[in-house]
Coordinates of C-alpha atoms in Angstrom, one line a residue:
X1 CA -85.6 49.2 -1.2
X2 CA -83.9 51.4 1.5
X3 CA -85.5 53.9 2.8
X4 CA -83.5 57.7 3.0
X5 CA -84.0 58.5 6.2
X6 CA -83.4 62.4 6.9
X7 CA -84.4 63.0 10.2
X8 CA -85.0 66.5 11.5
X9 CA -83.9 66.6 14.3
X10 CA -81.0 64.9 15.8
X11 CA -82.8 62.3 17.9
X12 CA -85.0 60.1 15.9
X13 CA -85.7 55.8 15.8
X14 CA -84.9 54.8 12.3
X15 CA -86.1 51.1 10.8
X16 CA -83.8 49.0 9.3
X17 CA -82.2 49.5 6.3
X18 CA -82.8 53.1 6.7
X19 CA -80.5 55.3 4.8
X20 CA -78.7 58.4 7.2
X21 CA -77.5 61.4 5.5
X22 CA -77.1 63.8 8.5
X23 CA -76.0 63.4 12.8
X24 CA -78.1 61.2 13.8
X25 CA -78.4 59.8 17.4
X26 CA -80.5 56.4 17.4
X27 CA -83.7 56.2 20.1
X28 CA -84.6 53.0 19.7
X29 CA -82.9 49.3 19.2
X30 CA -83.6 48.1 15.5
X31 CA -84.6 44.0 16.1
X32 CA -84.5 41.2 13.7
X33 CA -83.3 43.1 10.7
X34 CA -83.7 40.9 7.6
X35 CA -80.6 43.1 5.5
X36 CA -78.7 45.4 6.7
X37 CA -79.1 47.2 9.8
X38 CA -78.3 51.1 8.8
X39 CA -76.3 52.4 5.6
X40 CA -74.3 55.6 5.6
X41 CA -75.6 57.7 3.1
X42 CA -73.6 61.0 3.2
X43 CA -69.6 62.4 4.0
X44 CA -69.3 64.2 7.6
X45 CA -71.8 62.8 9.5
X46 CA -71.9 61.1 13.4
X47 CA -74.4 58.3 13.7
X48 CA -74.3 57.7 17.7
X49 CA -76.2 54.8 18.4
X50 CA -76.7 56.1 21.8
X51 CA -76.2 52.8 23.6
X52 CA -79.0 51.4 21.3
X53 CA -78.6 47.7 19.8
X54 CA -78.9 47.3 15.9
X55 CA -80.0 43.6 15.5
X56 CA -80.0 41.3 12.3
X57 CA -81.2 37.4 11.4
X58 CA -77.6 36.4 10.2
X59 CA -77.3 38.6 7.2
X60 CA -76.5 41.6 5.4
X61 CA -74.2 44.4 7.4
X62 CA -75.3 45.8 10.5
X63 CA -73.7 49.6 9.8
X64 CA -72.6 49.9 5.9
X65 CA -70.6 52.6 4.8
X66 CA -70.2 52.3 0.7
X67 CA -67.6 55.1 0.2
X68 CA -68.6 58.3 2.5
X69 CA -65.7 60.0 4.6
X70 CA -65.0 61.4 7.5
X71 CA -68.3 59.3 9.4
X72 CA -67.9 58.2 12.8
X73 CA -69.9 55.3 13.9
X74 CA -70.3 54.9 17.9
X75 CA -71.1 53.9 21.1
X76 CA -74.0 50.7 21.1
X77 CA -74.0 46.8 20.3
X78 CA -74.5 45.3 16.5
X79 CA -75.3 41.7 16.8
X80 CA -76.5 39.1 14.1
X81 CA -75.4 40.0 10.9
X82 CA -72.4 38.6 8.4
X83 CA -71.1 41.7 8.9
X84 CA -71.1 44.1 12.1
X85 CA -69.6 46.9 10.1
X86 CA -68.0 47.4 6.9
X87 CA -66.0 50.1 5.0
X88 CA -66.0 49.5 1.8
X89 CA -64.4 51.4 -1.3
X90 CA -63.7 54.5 -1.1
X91 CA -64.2 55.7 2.5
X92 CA -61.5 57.6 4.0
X93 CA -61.1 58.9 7.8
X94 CA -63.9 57.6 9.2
X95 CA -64.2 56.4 13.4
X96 CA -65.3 53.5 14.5
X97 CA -65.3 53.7 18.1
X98 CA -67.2 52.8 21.4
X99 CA -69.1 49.7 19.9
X100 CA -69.8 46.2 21.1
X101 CA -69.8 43.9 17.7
X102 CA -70.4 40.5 19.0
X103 CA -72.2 37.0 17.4
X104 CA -71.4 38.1 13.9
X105 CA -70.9 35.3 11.2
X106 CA -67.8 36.9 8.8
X107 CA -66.5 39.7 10.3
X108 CA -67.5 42.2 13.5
X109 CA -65.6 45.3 11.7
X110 CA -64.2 44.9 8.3
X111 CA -62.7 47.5 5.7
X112 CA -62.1 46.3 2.3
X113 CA -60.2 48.6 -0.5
X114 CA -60.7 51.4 2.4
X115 CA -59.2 54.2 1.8
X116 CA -56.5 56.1 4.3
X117 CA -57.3 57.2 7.8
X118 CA -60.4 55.0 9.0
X119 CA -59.8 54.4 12.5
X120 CA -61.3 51.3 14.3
X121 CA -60.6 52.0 18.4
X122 CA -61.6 51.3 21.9
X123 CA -64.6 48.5 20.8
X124 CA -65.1 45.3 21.8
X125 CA -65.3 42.1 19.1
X126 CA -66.4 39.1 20.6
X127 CA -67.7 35.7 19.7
X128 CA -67.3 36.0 15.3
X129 CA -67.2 32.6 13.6
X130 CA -64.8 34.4 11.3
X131 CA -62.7 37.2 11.9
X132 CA -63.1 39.6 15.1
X133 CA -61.2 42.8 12.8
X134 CA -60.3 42.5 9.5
X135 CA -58.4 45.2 6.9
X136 CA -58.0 43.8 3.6
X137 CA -58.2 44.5 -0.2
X138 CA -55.6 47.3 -0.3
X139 CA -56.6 49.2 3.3
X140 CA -54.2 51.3 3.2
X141 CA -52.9 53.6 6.4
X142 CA -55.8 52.8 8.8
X143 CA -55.6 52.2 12.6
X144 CA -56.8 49.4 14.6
X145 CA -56.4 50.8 18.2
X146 CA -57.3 49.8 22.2
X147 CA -59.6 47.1 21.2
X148 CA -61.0 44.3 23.1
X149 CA -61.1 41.6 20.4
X150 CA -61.8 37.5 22.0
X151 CA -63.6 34.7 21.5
X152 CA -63.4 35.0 18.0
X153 CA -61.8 32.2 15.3
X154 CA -59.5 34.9 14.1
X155 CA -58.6 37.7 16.1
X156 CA -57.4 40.9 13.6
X157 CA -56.6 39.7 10.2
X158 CA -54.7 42.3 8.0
X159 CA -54.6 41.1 4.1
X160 CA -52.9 42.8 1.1
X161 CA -52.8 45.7 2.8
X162 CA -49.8 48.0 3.3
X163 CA -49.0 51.2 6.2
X164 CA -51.6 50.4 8.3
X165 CA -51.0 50.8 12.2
X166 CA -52.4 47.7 15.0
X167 CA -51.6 48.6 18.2
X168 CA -52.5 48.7 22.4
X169 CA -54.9 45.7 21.5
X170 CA -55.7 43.1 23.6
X171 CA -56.5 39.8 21.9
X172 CA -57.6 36.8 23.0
X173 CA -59.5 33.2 22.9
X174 CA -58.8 32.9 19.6
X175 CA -59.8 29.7 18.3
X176 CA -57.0 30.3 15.1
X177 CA -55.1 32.8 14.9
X178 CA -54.8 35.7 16.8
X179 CA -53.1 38.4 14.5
X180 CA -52.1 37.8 11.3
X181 CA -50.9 39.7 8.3
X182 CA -50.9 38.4 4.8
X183 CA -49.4 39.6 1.9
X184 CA -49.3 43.5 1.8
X185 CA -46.4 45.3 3.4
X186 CA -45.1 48.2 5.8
X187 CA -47.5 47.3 8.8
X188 CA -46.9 47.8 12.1
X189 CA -47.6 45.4 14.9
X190 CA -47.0 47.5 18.6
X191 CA -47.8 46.8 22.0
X192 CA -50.8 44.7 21.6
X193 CA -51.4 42.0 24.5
X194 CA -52.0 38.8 23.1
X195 CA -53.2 36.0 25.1
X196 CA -54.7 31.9 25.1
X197 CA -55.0 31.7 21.5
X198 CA -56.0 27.9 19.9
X199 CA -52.9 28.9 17.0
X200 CA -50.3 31.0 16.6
X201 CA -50.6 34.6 18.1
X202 CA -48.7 36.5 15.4
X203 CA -47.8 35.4 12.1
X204 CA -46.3 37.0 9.0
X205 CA -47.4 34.8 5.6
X206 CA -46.3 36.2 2.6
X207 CA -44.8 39.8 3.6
X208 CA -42.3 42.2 3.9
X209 CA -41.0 45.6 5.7
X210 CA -43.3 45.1 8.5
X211 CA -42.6 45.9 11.8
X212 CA -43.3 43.8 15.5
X213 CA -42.7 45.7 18.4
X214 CA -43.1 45.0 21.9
X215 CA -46.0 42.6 21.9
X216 CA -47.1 41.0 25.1
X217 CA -47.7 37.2 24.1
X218 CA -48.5 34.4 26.2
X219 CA -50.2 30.9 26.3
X220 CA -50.4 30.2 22.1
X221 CA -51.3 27.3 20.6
X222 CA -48.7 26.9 18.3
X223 CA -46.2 29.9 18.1
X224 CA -45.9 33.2 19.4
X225 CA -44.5 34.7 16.5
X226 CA -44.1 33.4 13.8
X227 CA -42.9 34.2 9.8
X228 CA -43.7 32.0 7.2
X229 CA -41.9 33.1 3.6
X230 CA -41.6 36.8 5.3
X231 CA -38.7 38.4 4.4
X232 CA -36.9 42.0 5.4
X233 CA -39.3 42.2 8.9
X234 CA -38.4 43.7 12.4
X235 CA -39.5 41.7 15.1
X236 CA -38.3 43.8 18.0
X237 CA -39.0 44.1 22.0
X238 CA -41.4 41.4 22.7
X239 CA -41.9 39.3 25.3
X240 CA -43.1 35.7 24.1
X241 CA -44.2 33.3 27.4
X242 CA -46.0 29.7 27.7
X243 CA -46.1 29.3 23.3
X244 CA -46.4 25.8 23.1
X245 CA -44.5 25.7 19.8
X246 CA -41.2 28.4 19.7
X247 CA -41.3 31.7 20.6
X248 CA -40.1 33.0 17.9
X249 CA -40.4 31.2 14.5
X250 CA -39.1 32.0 10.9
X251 CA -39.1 29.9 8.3
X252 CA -38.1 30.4 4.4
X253 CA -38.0 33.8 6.0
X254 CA -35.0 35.5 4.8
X255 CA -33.3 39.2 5.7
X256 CA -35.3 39.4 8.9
X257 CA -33.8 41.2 12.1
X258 CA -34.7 39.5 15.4
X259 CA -33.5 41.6 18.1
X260 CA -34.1 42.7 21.8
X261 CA -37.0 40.3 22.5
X262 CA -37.5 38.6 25.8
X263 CA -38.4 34.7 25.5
X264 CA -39.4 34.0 28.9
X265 CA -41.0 37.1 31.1
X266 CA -44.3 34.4 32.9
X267 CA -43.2 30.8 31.8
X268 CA -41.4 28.7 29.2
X269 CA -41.8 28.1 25.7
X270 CA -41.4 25.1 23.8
X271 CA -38.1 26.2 22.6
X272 CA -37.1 29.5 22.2
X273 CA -35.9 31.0 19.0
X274 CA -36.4 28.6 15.8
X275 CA -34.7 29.8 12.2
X276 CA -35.7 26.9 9.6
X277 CA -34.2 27.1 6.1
X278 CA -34.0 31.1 6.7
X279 CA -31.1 33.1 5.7
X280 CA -29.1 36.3 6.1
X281 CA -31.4 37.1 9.0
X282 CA -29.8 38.9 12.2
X283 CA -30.7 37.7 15.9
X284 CA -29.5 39.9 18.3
X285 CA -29.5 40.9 22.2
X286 CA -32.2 38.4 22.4
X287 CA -32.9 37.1 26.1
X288 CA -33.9 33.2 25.2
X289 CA -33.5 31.9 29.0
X290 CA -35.3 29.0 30.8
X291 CA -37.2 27.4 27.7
X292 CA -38.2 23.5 27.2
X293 CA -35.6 22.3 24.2
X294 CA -33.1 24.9 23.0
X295 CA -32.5 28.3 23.6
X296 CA -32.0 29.4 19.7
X297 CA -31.6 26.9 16.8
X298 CA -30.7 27.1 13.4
X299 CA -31.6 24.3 11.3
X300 CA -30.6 24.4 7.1
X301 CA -30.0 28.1 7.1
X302 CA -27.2 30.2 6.0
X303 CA -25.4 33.4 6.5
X304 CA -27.4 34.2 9.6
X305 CA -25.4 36.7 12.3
X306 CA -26.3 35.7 16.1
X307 CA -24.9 38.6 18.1
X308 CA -25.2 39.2 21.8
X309 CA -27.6 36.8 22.9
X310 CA -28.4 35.2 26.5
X311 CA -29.1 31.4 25.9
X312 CA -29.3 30.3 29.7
X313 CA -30.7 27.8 31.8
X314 CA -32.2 25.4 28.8
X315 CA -33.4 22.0 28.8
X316 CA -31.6 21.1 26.0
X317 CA -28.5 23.3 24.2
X318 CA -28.1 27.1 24.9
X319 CA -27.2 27.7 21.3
X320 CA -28.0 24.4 18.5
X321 CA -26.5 25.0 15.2
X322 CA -27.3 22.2 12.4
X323 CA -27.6 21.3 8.8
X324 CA -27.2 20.1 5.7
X325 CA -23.6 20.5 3.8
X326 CA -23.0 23.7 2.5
X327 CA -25.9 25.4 4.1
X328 CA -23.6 27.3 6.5
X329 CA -21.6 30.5 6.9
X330 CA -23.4 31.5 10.0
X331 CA -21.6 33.8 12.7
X332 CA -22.0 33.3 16.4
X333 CA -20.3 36.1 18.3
X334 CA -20.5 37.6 21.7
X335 CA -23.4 34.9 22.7
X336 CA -23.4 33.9 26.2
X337 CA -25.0 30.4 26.9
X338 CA -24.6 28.8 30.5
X339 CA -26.2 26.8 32.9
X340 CA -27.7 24.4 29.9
X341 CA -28.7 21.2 30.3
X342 CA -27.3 19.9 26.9
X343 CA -24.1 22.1 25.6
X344 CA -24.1 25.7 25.9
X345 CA -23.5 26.2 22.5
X346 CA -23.4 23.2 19.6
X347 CA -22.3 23.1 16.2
X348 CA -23.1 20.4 14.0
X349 CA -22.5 21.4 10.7
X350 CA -19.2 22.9 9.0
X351 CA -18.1 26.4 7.7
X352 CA -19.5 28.4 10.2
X353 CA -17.5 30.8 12.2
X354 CA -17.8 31.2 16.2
X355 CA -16.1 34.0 17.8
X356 CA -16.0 36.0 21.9
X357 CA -18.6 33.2 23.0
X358 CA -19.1 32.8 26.6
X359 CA -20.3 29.1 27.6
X360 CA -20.1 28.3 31.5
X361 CA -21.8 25.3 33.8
X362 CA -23.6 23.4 31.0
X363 CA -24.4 19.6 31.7
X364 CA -22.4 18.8 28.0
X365 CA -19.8 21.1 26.7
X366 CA -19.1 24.5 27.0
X367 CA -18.8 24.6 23.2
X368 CA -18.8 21.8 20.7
X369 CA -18.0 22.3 16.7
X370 CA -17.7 19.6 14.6
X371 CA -14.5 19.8 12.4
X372 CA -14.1 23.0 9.2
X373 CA -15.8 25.4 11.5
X374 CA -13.3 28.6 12.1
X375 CA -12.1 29.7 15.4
X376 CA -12.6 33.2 15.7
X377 CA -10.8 33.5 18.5
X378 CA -12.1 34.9 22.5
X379 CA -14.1 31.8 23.5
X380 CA -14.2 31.3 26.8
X381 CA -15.3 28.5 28.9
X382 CA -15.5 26.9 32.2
X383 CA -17.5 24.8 34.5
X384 CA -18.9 22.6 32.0
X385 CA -19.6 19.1 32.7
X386 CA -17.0 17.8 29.9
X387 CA -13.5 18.4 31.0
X388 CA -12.2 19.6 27.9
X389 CA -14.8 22.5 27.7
X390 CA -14.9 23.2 24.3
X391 CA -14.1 20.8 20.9
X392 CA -13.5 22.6 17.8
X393 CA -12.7 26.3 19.2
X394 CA -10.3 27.0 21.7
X395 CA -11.2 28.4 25.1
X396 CA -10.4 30.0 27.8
X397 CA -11.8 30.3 31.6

């Protein structure tokens, strides 16, 4: 049983397990703890580990906080535990800050059914076999802020949780994935650097009304961002580089906005935007220049509005438009799509509507659509390798 440790002053070397129930600022590293490391026993308390290392044998929690607020936890290292620290029910505004959480089995910092206002910032999570930051269980309105989270399998997971904040993190060496959010809604995803990760480095499963703006990505194992059955998200003033999948991915995503995101700052992707079997989603102003296959592509999805992109300099089409009949009644207006190795912009399925397109020196056509698409009118076209420039639309230089 845990012992309820009161110190009386405000320096003082606790053993493991120890219960704190006022300040506390540890003396002494705690080594080879066979449960937990320390447990929070009261609201309104600081327990400054004063550069001090709490130390486990691969179990229990190193700092455990069962439902006490406002406790800030800071400044040392927790190493060798299933848990580095955890928040569990109940605890509202507490700090996590200034720790190094590293060689953990499940989780380095975790809050489960946490309450609103915990705020996990500036601490480094490295080397979990799990997850490096996780907020799950209905963690609701926390902050994950200016952390160093790499090497782990997952970077910061955030599960069926809702109006929680992740932001100015830098995340990488993921061996999975490096920030993914699952279920839940209304979470925002802002400025975080993501980098090297084995998977994808953001991914939406299962979630709506979220919000993905200006992310730093580069080097992913699969794709940079990517929605999976995610519906009514922003994903908004990125900058996706070297994914080795697409840039930007939805799929059976639906009502999504896609705007203002740049698909090539320090190298190519595989391809640049990809919308499978997604509909009504809006791709705008998007800069999706220089990738390895197509700039944007539509495959099987309806009623999506592309508006104002750049779809330049691509190894394969600027702009590829295709599917199965009757999945259709996309607009493409005001795109401009030159310099393309394939066609600037091609349309391979019927009853879609194309309409002040600009399409100059591609290696195919300026723009091809295959027969029952409508002409919208203000195409225009010229220097393409096909002498007609465009099939389907009229043009004009």
């Amino acid at each position: 049983m845990a012992t309820v440790f009161v110190p009386g002053s405000a320096h003082a070397a606790p053993n493991c397990g120890a219960v704190v129930t006022t300040n506390t600022t540890v003396t002494a590293n705690l080594t080879d703890c066979p449960g937990d490391g320390l447990i929070i026993g009261a609201h309104n308390i600081t327990l400054n580990l004063n550069g001090r290392t709490i130390d486990g044998v691969g179990l229990g929690v190193g700092i455990r906080n069962n439902g006490f607020d406002n406790v800030t936890i800071r400044n040392g290292t927790i190493t060798g535990f299933d848990y580095g620290v955890a928040l569990n029910p109940g605890t509202l505004g507490n700090l996590v800050t200034v720790l190094t959480v590293r060689d953990n089995e499940v989780a380095g910092v975790q809050l489960s059914n946490a309450d609103t206002n915990n705020r996990v910032i500036s601490n480094t999570v490295e080397h979990l076999s799990q997850r490096g930051i996780a907020v799950i269980n209905d963690s609701n309105g926390n902050v994950v802020r200016s952390n160093t989270v790499r090497n782990n399998s997952d970077g910061i997971y955030v599960g069926g949780s809702q109006s929680n904040l992740v932001e100015l993190n830098n995340v990488s060496g993921t061996s999975d994935q490096s920030v993914q959010v699952e279920g839940g809604r209304s979470n925002t995803l802002r400025q975080n650097t993501i980098s090297t990760g084995g998977d994808g480095a953001i991914r939406l499963t299962s979630t709506t009304l979220n919000v993905v703006d200006n992310n730093t990505v580069t080097a992913s194992g699969d794709s940079g961002i990517e929605l999976m059955t995610a519906p009514s998200n922003q994903v908004i003033n990125n900058r996706v580089s070297g994914s080795s999948d697409s840039g930007i991915m939805l799929t059976s995503s639906n009502g999504n906005t896609v705007r203002s995101n740049n698909l090539n700052v320090s190298g190519p992707n595989a391809a640049g935007i990809e919308v499978v079997s997604s509909n009504s989603n809006t791709v705008q102003s998007n800069a999706a220049n220089s990738q390895l296959s197509h700039g944007i592509e539509l495959q099987n999805s309806a009623s999506n509005r592309l508006l104002s992109n750049t779809a330049n300099s691509n190894n394969s089409s600027g702009i590829y438009v295709s599917g199965s009949a009757g999945v259709a009644a996309n607009l493409l207006e005001a795109n401009t799509a030159s310099s393309n190795e394939g066609d600037g912009i091609h349309v391979a399925n019927a009853g879609n509507t194309l309409r002040r397109n600009i399409a100059r020196l591609n290696g195919g056509w300026g723009i091809y659509a295959v027969a029952g698409n409508t002409d919208g009118g203000g195409n225009r076209a010229s220097g393409n390798d096909e002498a007609a420039q465009c099939s389907g639309v009229v043009c004009t230089a």
